[in-house]
Structures are given as C-alpha cells and as structure tokens.
Amino acid sequence: MSCNYLYRSVSHRLPNFICYTPIAPTILSLKSPFCPSRRRRHLRSFSISAGNSFTWDDVFRVPESPQNDDSALSGFFDKIKLCNRDLEKQCEFMPFVIEDQIIGYVHHRFADFLKPFQNVFIFPQDNTYGSHFECYCTLHPNLSTPNDRTKAVANVVKSLGELIPGIRNELFPVASAFGEQIFFSLERAAAPYFGIKAYGVHMNGYLEKDGQEYLWLGKRSEQKATYPGMLDHLVAGGLPHDISCGENLIKECEEEAGIPRSISHTARPVGAVSYIDIEGYRMKRDVLFCYDLKLPDSFIPHNEDGEVESFQLVPVTKVANIIRNTSFFKANCNLVITDFLFRHGHIRPEVFGYLKLLQSLRSGHCS
Amino acid sequence: MSCNYLYRSVSHRLPNFICYTPIAPTILSLKSPFCPSRRRRHLRSFSISAGNSFTWDDVFRVPESPQNDDSALSGFFDKIKLCNRDLEKQCEFMPFVIEDQIIGYVHHRFADFLKPFQNVFIFPQDNTYGSHFECYCTLHPNLSTPNDRTKAVANVVKSLGELIPGIRNELFPVASAFGEQIFFSLERAAAPYFGIKAYGVHMNGYLEKDGQEYLWLGKRSEQKATYPGMLDHLVAGGLPHDISCGENLIKECEEEAGIPRSISHTARPVGAVSYIDIEGYRMKRDVLFCYDLKLPDSFIPHNEDGEVESFQLVPVTKVANIIRNTSFFKANCNLVITDFLFRHGHIRPEVFGYLKLLQSLRSGHCS
C-alpha cells in the first residue's frame, strides 16, 4: 500500500518520471519474477530514458515499506527484473565460438550485418554449441593471434558505424570465463552486440554510527551519457583488460570519490553479482565484483573526474526503501546494494522469498 | 607442495586418518571440480568414518598454503566435492510429487521397498516431472491432510526398520521450497531417503583483534553419532518445523556455546549455501542459512548440551589453511566457512577460480 502511495505522491512532483501509475502490488509475482508486466515495461522505459531529474530531497522523502508481509521483497525482485530483461529471447542468439569455447552470443539478425565481412566472421553449419540455430558464429581461421583478431574485429565495428553507438575507445578482454585465456580484445560499447561477458568493480562505501549503518551514495552528473542524474554507489567502474580488480578499484576510488590509497586498500572483496540483459541485438552478460569499504566517520567523498554531481550519506534502512519503492538507482547498482543488504543482515530469512532473491542476484553466467 | 608435505607429516602422526598418501595436486582439476579421483574417494571414506582422532595441536600445526598460484583454491574445491558427491547419479532418482509440485526424489531401488505400502505410496506411469523413469512417486490421494500424510509416512519409515538408521524423533517440514506450503512432516533421518530438502542454521562466531580476524571453532564430542571429534562452527543445527531461523539460532547459541540472548540476538543473517549429496539411496538436498556473530573479546564459549568437547579461537588465515589442507572439519562446515572467507575478503578476485568457487557454494537447489 505504501508502494502505491509513493507512486502517487512522487508522480505529483515528477510527471513523466518514475512509475507514477498506481499499480496493485499483486502483479509483482514472486513465483514468476521474470514475467512481463505493465509496471516492468514502465521501469524499463524509465531506466534508459534521460532528461528527467530528481533531487536529494526526493530521495530522503521515500517512505518506509512494510518489511514482514509476503510482498516485502517484491520491490527488490522488480529491480532484478530490470537487469534481466527479455531472458526468453536468448533463443534468438547463436553462440560465438573461438577454439571450441563459447565466448559470446550474436543475435541472428545482427549476424546478417557481419556476414559480408567474410574474412573476419564465418558461420559454420553446425549446432553442436547448443543453439537452436543450425550454425554458430566464429572468426576466420586466418585470424589466429589475439592481435590479428582484435584489429580485424575493430575494423568491422568501425565499419558498422551507428549500428553500434557510443564507442568509448576502451578495450575489454574476450574470454570464455574470468581469468581464462584471452582470445582478443573488443571495444567496450561493442561487447553486448557480441554477447561478450563484461566485468566491473562496484563498491559500497559505508560507516557505522550509533549502532546504525549508513551508505555513501553518489548522484551521477546530469552530463553523463548513461543514467544521468541517477543514484550510484560511491565507486564503480568497468574492468579493462590490463588491470586487476583490486588495482582498478583503487584507481576508481581516487577518481570518483577522492578516496586515497591509504583508505581504499582496506576495501574488502565480498563476492559478485551477475545478470543477463537482452535489448534488441544486445545481450549484456555482466559480472560485477562487489567490494565493501568501511570509511572513517570523518571522511567526506569528493568527485575528481566530473562524473558525480554530489554525494550524500544515507541510512541503510532508507537505501533499502529507495531500492524497493523507486527507480532512482542506476539499474545494476540495485543488485550490488541488495547483496550488501543480505550480507549485512538487513534482509532476514524469515521474509518470504529470501532464498529466491538471494539466488537471483546471480541470474547471469557468473564465471 | 605444502599440501603433500602435510599429508605426509600428518600421516606419520595419525595412521589411518587423514589423506596421508602423497598425491599430486594436479589431479584436483579446477576445470572439472566434480570428477572422481583417488583423493576424493579417500576424503569420502574419511568423512564418514568414526573412531579416528586428532588434537588441537594437530590443528594448529597445519602449515600455510601458497595463496596466489593457480592451484590456490584447489583445497576449497575439494571440500565442495566432499559435499556434492555422485551428482551424476541424480538420474537414478525419480521425482517425489505432491499436488503437482516436486518435493523430493526417491531412488528407484528404494522405491521397490515403498511399493508394498499401496495405501501410502503410489507410482503413476507418467514422466511429466522430468525424470527419465516412466513414473514418479506420490502419496495416495486418500491422504489429503498434512496430519494424515505425516502419520502414514511415519508408519512406513518405522516398518522399514534398519533400512533407515539413526531415527531421531525430530520432524522436518516437507515443502517444495522454503516458506512454501508444508505438505507434511517427516522424521529427520528419513529426509534424505525421500530427497526432501532440509534446512539448517550455521553460525560463524568471530572477533577482531589487532587488525586480525579470529573464528571460534568447536571440536565435536567423540561421543557424537555423526562426525565425532571433528571441527565444527561455534554453533549449528537443523531447522525443525516449528521454529523460525532466528529463534532456532538463539536456542542453539545457548545450548551449544552458552551464548546468552543478549549477545546472540546481534547475530547477522548473511546468506545461504546449498549442496546435493548422493550416497546409495540417499539424496541430501541441504540449504544452510549462514549467520555471523561478532563476539566481545571477553566472551568464552562453553558447551551446555555435551555435544562439543572444547572450543578454540583460531586466526581466520589459519582456518582457511585447515580447510584447504585437511579434512578436519565436518564436511558442510567447510562451505559455510568458505562463504565467510569470501564475504570477509580473505579470498580475492585475483586468484584463479574465484567466481567458480563462489558459485559452487550454492551447487544444490537453494530454494
């Protein structure tokens, strides 16, 4: 009920923004957390839209949710869905195989754009890799070194122009699993078009005061190309091919929140979350390494790369309600914070759906 | 190499006990963590044997392992295997179905013992529940209430006599998933013969001193029917049908370690681990809710129910080496402590196999 209340109250303040249509919580079925619903479509359209805004005041005004009824976790399941869209469309993709290992997935219609590049991509007639298509995608055998493959695929990506927007000139390693042999490197923006797994480091910065936990949240700059103005962790970033998770985190801590190495080196790796998100030709298969950093009370974060507008310290119980009742967070941050809520005892086994939600934090290929 | 060293050194002290045969670490393949091996068979025979003993001195003498080479996690994978035996034999079981929901699995040869009880068990010719058998197991439709089912199945279990040893007169709830409708209750010792999911609460009691973490470990009484003399968490217990996880934990804290409610109520639920273990007719499908309790430095645990011989405070880094290099722990405790090691940053993403090990902590049906 409080959920509906929020949607109404915020709709008054922010037309065309968050899920303002009062929708009965019953459509959020815990038994089929991935079934489509009106609310889901609404969240999706929000999560990728730009140009809307909300303030920290709106964030702090999010009301409490009931914590012990059977629908207490429904807002969390909703955010899992937000990161795992259209899973039923996996059958529209064929495996992308190198040296007998599946390293990605290519949409059958996107494959049509690759087929003219016969010196780079080939499509053998063989469904041994589990696709319901009669073929899979692979690279031409003449491309036998990582360097050759990287250059050849980069040229194709360049040739495809606006079909793959948002080129960042940032290379991601391509392997069947984390730490395994790297077959080549690929432009970050192109990774989802080839269903390549991408890895990131996400850190919750927290502190304990008077027996209560607080999280430092960032609000993304309105100038960011992705998720402008939305809430974020204290620190997060993709994992490029030439740096370890730990070193990358320390670098991001410095750039995004002004956290010196003397503090950031105490950040704890605490596990990982994963998801598969399908949108058009894109299959995002992301694995996020999660970190916790317990900060001194006196530390105040300050952004150094212009990507964060401001930071606020928010009680963890309030953060849980923001996840439950709004779409203020950049989508995948919801998963990393939900993982934090589990590990820090803020979600308890007595609540219906506990194990299902825990499992769903690793809905993707966590490897 | 230190692994082999340990096996040799301990074999000298403890003939017929732990894995004393020097075996090359290479047989512990990370790529196929469930493949059979000589070492695995050895560990298995140890884990279920009784009458062997080791001392706390042996525990504290366990040497360090290399932490950064590609085999650094192999000892952990070994313990995952120890709890997930003979997974390839799942095909020997047929689903046990009530009201269209799979609530367990019955070995086809164990089913032969149930077939004479035609007023209780029936075996419809229908493989809609995913078995490769042409039938599934269910209860007679005349048994329509939980009470009727509980009594009827209890009578069968009693009639089967020594086929199901170790009757405890402790009832477990039978449902398709945690928190779902309870169809009936079943004697705890019989649960694995019907592939019923069983739940437990396991707690790591820890403290921080001088920047180092320590775990309180228990050493089980030599009189225990299961895993006598082995290492255990500070507190652990099965979850009966009439108590919540949190309340059960507080009860077990009092009985097993003399921890008063004033301390135990601060225990944090932090997630769950799961496994499927097949042995003969038995399929154990266990889910263990994990808890962390940060204890005051001054607290000394004391056992009140005679199940624990003694407690010791052990540095977490030492505990990690005990898991890696010995089979001193009761098998499933290894999983719960490995989960602790992940959450507390003692296993880092830079180590080969990180994500695979993380995933394998929930190898069973975690629902």
mmCIF file of N, CA and C in Angstrom, chain B residues 47 49-50 168 220-221 223-230 330:
data_model
loop_
_atom_site.group_PDB
_atom_site.id
_atom_site.type_symbol
_atom_site.label_atom_id
_atom_site.label_comp_id
_atom_site.label_asym_id
_atom_site.label_seq_id
_atom_site.Cartn_x
_atom_site.Cartn_y
_atom_site.Cartn_z
ATOM 1 N N SER B 47 35.456 -38.875 5.701
ATOM 2 C CA SER B 47 34.412 -38.004 6.227
ATOM 3 C C SER B 47 33.320 -38.787 6.921
ATOM 4 N N SER B 49 33.874 -41.840 8.358
ATOM 5 C CA SER B 49 34.398 -42.833 9.286
ATOM 6 C C SER B 49 34.364 -42.291 10.704
ATOM 7 N N ALA B 50 34.367 -43.180 11.645
ATOM 8 C CA ALA B 50 34.396 -42.781 13.053
ATOM 9 C C ALA B 50 35.587 -43.469 13.710
ATOM 10 N N ARG B 168 15.759 -40.058 14.863
ATOM 11 C CA ARG B 168 15.978 -39.072 15.935
ATOM 12 C C ARG B 168 14.697 -38.587 16.598
ATOM 13 N N ARG B 220 33.856 -31.378 17.992
ATOM 14 C CA ARG B 220 32.699 -32.183 18.367
ATOM 15 C C ARG B 220 33.092 -33.289 19.352
ATOM 16 N N SER B 221 32.153 -33.614 20.209
ATOM 17 C CA SER B 221 32.373 -34.680 21.175
ATOM 18 C C SER B 221 32.695 -35.996 20.463
ATOM 19 N N GLN B 223 31.693 -38.645 21.399
ATOM 20 C CA GLN B 223 30.501 -39.495 21.592
ATOM 21 C C GLN B 223 29.414 -39.222 20.550
ATOM 22 N N LYS B 224 29.583 -38.160 19.732
ATOM 23 C CA LYS B 224 28.552 -37.840 18.747
ATOM 24 C C LYS B 224 28.413 -38.989 17.739
ATOM 25 N N ALA B 225 27.180 -39.257 17.328
ATOM 26 C CA ALA B 225 26.946 -40.335 16.357
ATOM 27 C C ALA B 225 27.499 -39.949 14.976
ATOM 28 N N THR B 226 27.463 -38.686 14.671
ATOM 29 C CA THR B 226 27.957 -38.230 13.355
ATOM 30 C C THR B 226 29.176 -37.337 13.531
ATOM 31 N N TYR B 227 30.166 -37.561 12.699
ATOM 32 C CA TYR B 227 31.390 -36.760 12.672
ATOM 33 C C TYR B 227 32.029 -36.566 14.049
ATOM 34 N N PRO B 228 32.175 -37.639 14.835
ATOM 35 C CA PRO B 228 32.746 -37.469 16.186
ATOM 36 C C PRO B 228 34.152 -36.895 16.124
ATOM 37 N N GLY B 229 34.429 -35.995 17.025
ATOM 38 C CA GLY B 229 35.788 -35.455 17.165
ATOM 39 C C GLY B 229 36.188 -34.456 16.101
ATOM 40 N N MET B 230 35.311 -34.170 15.151
ATOM 41 C CA MET B 230 35.708 -33.266 14.062
ATOM 42 C C MET B 230 35.469 -31.807 14.436
ATOM 43 N N LYS B 330 33.885 -31.092 9.873
ATOM 44 C CA LYS B 330 32.636 -31.719 9.422
ATOM 45 C C LYS B 330 32.350 -31.146 8.033
#
